[in-house]
Structures are given as structure tokens and as C-alpha cells.
Tab-separated table of N, CA and C in Angstrom:
chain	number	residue	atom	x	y	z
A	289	UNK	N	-4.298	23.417	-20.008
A	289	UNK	CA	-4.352	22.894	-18.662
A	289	UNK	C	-4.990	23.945	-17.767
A	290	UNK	N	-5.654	23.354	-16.898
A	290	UNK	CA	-6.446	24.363	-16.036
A	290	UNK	C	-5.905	23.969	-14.696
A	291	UNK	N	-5.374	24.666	-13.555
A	291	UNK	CA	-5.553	24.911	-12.587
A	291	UNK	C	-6.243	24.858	-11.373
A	292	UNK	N	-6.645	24.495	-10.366
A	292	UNK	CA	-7.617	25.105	-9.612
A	292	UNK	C	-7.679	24.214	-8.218
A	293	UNK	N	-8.020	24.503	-6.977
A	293	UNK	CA	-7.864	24.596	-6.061
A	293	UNK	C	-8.464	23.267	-5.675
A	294	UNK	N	-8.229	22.400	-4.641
A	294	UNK	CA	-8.042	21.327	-4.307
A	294	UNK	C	-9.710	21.123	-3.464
A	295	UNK	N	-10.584	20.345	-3.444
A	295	UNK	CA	-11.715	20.208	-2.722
A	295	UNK	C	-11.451	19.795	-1.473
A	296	UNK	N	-10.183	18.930	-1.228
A	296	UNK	CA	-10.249	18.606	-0.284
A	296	UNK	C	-9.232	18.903	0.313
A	297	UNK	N	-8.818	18.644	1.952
A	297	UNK	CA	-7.470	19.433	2.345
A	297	UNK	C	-6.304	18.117	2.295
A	298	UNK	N	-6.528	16.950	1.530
A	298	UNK	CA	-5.546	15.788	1.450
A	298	UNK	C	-4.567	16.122	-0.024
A	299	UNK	N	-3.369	16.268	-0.036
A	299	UNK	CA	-2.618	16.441	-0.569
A	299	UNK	C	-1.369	16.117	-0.599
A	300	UNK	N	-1.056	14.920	-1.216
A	300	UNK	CA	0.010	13.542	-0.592
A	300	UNK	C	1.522	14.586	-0.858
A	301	UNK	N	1.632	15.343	-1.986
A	301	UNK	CA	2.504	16.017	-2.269
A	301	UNK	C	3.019	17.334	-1.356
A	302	UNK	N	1.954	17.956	-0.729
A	302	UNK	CA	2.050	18.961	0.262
A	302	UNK	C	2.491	17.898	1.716
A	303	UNK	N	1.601	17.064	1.846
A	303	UNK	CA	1.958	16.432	3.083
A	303	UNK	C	3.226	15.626	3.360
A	304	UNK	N	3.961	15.327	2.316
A	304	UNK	CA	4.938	14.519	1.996
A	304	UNK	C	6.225	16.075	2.487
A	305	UNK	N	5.914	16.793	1.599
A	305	UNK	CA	6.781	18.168	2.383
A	305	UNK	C	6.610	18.742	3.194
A	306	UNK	N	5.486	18.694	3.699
A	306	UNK	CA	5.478	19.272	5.174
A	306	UNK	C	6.108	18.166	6.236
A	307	UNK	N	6.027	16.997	6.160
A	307	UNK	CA	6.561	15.941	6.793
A	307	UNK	C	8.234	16.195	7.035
A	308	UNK	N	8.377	16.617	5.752
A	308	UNK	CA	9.996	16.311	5.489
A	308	UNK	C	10.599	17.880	6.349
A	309	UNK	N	9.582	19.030	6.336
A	309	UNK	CA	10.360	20.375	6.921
A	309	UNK	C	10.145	19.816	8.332
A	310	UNK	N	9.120	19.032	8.978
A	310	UNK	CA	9.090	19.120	10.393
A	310	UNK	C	10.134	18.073	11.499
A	311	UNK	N	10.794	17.063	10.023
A	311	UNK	CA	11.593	15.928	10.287
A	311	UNK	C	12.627	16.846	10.516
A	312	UNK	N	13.100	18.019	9.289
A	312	UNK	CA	14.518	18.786	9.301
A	312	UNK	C	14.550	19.443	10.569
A	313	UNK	N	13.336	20.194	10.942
A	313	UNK	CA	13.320	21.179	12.079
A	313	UNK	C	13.717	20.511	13.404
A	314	UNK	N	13.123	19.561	13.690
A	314	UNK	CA	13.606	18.649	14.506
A	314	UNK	C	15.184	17.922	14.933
A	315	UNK	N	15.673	18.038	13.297
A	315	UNK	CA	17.210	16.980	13.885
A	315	UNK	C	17.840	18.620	13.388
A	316	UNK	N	17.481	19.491	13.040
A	316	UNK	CA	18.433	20.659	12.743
A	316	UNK	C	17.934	22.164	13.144
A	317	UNK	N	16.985	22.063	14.516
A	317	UNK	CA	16.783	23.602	15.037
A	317	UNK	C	17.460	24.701	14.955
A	318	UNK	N	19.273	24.529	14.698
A	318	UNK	CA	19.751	25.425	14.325
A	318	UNK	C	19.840	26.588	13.627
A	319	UNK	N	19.268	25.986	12.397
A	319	UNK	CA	19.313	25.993	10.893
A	319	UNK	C	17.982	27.054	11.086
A	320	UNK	N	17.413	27.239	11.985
A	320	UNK	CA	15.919	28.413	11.972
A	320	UNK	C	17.101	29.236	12.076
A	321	UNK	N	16.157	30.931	11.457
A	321	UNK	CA	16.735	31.935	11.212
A	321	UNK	C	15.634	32.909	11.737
A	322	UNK	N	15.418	33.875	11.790
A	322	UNK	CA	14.891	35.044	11.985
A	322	UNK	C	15.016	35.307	11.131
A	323	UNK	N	13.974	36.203	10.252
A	323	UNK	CA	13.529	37.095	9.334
A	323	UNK	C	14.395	38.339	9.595
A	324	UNK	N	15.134	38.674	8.290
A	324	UNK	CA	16.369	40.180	8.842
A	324	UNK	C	15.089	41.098	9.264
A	325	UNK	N	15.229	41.879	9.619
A	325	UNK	CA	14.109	43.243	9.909
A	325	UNK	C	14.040	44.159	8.920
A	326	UNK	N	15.276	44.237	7.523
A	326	UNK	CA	15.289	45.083	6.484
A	326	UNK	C	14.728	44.246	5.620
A	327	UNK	N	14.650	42.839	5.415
A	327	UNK	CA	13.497	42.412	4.706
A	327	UNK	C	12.271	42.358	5.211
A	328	UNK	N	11.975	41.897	5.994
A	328	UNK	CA	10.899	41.828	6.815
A	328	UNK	C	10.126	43.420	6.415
A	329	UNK	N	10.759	44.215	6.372
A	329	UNK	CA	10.347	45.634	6.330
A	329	UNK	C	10.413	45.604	4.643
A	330	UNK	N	10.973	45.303	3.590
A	330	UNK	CA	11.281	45.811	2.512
A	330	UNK	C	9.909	44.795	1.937
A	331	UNK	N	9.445	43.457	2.521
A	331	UNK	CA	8.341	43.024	2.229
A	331	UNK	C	6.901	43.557	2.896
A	332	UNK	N	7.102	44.333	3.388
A	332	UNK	CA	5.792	45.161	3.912
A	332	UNK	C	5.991	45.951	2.961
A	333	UNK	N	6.712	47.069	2.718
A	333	UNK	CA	6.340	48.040	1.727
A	333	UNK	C	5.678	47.501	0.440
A	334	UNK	N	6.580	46.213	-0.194
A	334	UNK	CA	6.011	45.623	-1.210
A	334	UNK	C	5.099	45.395	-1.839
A	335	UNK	N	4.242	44.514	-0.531
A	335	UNK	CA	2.947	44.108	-0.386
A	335	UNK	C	1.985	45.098	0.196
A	336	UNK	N	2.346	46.207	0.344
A	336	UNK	CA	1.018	47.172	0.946
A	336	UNK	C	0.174	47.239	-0.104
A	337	UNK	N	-0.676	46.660	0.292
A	337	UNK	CA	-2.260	47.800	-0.529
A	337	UNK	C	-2.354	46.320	-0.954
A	338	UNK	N	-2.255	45.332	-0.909
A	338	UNK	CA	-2.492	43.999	-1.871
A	338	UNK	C	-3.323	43.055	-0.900
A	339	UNK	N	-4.332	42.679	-1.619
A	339	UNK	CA	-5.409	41.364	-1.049
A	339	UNK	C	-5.459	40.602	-1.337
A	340	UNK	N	-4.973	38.887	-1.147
A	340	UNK	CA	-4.974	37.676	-1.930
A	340	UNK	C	-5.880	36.871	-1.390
A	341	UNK	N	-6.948	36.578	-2.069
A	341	UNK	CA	-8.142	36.024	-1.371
A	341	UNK	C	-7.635	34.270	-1.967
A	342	UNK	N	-7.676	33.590	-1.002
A	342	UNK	CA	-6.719	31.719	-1.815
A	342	UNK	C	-8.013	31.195	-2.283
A	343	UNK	N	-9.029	31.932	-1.868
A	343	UNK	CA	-10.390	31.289	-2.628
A	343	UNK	C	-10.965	31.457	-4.289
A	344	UNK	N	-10.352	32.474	-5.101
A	344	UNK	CA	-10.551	33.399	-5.572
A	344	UNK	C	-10.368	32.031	-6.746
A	345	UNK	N	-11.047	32.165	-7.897
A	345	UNK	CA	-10.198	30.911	-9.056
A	345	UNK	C	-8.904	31.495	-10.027
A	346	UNK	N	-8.440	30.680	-10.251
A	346	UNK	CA	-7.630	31.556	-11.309
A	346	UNK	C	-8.089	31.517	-12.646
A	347	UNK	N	-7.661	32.624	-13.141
A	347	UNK	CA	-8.027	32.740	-14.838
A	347	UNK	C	-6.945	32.287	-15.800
A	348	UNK	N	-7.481	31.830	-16.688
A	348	UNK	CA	-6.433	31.480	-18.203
A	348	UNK	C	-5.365	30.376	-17.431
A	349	UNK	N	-4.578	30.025	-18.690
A	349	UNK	CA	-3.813	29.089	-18.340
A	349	UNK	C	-2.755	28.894	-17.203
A	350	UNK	N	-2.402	28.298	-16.673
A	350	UNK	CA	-1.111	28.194	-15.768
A	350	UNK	C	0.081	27.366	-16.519
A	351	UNK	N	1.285	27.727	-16.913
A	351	UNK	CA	2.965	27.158	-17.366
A	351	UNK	C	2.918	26.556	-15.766
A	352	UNK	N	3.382	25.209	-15.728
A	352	UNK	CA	3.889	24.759	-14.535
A	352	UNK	C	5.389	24.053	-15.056
């Protein structure tokens, strides 16, 4: 199975969940959180020095 990035930006499966987080956000604003600041910080160190280009293809197989 190969992988690879969508031509177009319609995606019934993405849009179907994005639908459903903006329905939750709506009847449950509560439920937002703030990012702690010791993660927030422990994911910067993480990710320093790293470039993810979403254009880029992927190689070899993908396990889904």
C-alpha cells in the first residue's frame, strides 16, 4: 500500500471531524485547556532542529 497526499483539499473524513470538534467547542467551551507551559516547553526542546515539509512524499510502505 502506498500512501500519499491528497490532490485536492476535499476530504469527507477530515471534514466530518473537523465538523464534529467545532460542534463540541461550541456546546462545551469549557472543556478548552491551555497548553501546561512545562509541556509546551518540553515540546520545544523536542522538536528543535526539526523541519517537516507536508509536501515532501513519503517513502516505503505505511502500517495503517
Amino acid at each position: 500500500m502506498t500512501l500519499s497526499r491528497a490532490d485536492n483539499g476535499d476530504d469527507p473524513a477530515i471534514d466530518a471531524f473537523l465538523g464534529f470538534l467545532a460542534t463540541d467547542i461550541k456546546q462545551h467551551p469549557e472543556k478548552i485547556k491551555a497548553l501546561a507551559p512545562d509541556l509546551a516547553k518540553r515540546i520545544t526542546v523536542l522538536t528543535d532542529g526539526i523541519s517537516v515539509n507536508l509536501d515532501d512524499e513519503i517513502d516505503g510502505d505505511v502500517a495503517l
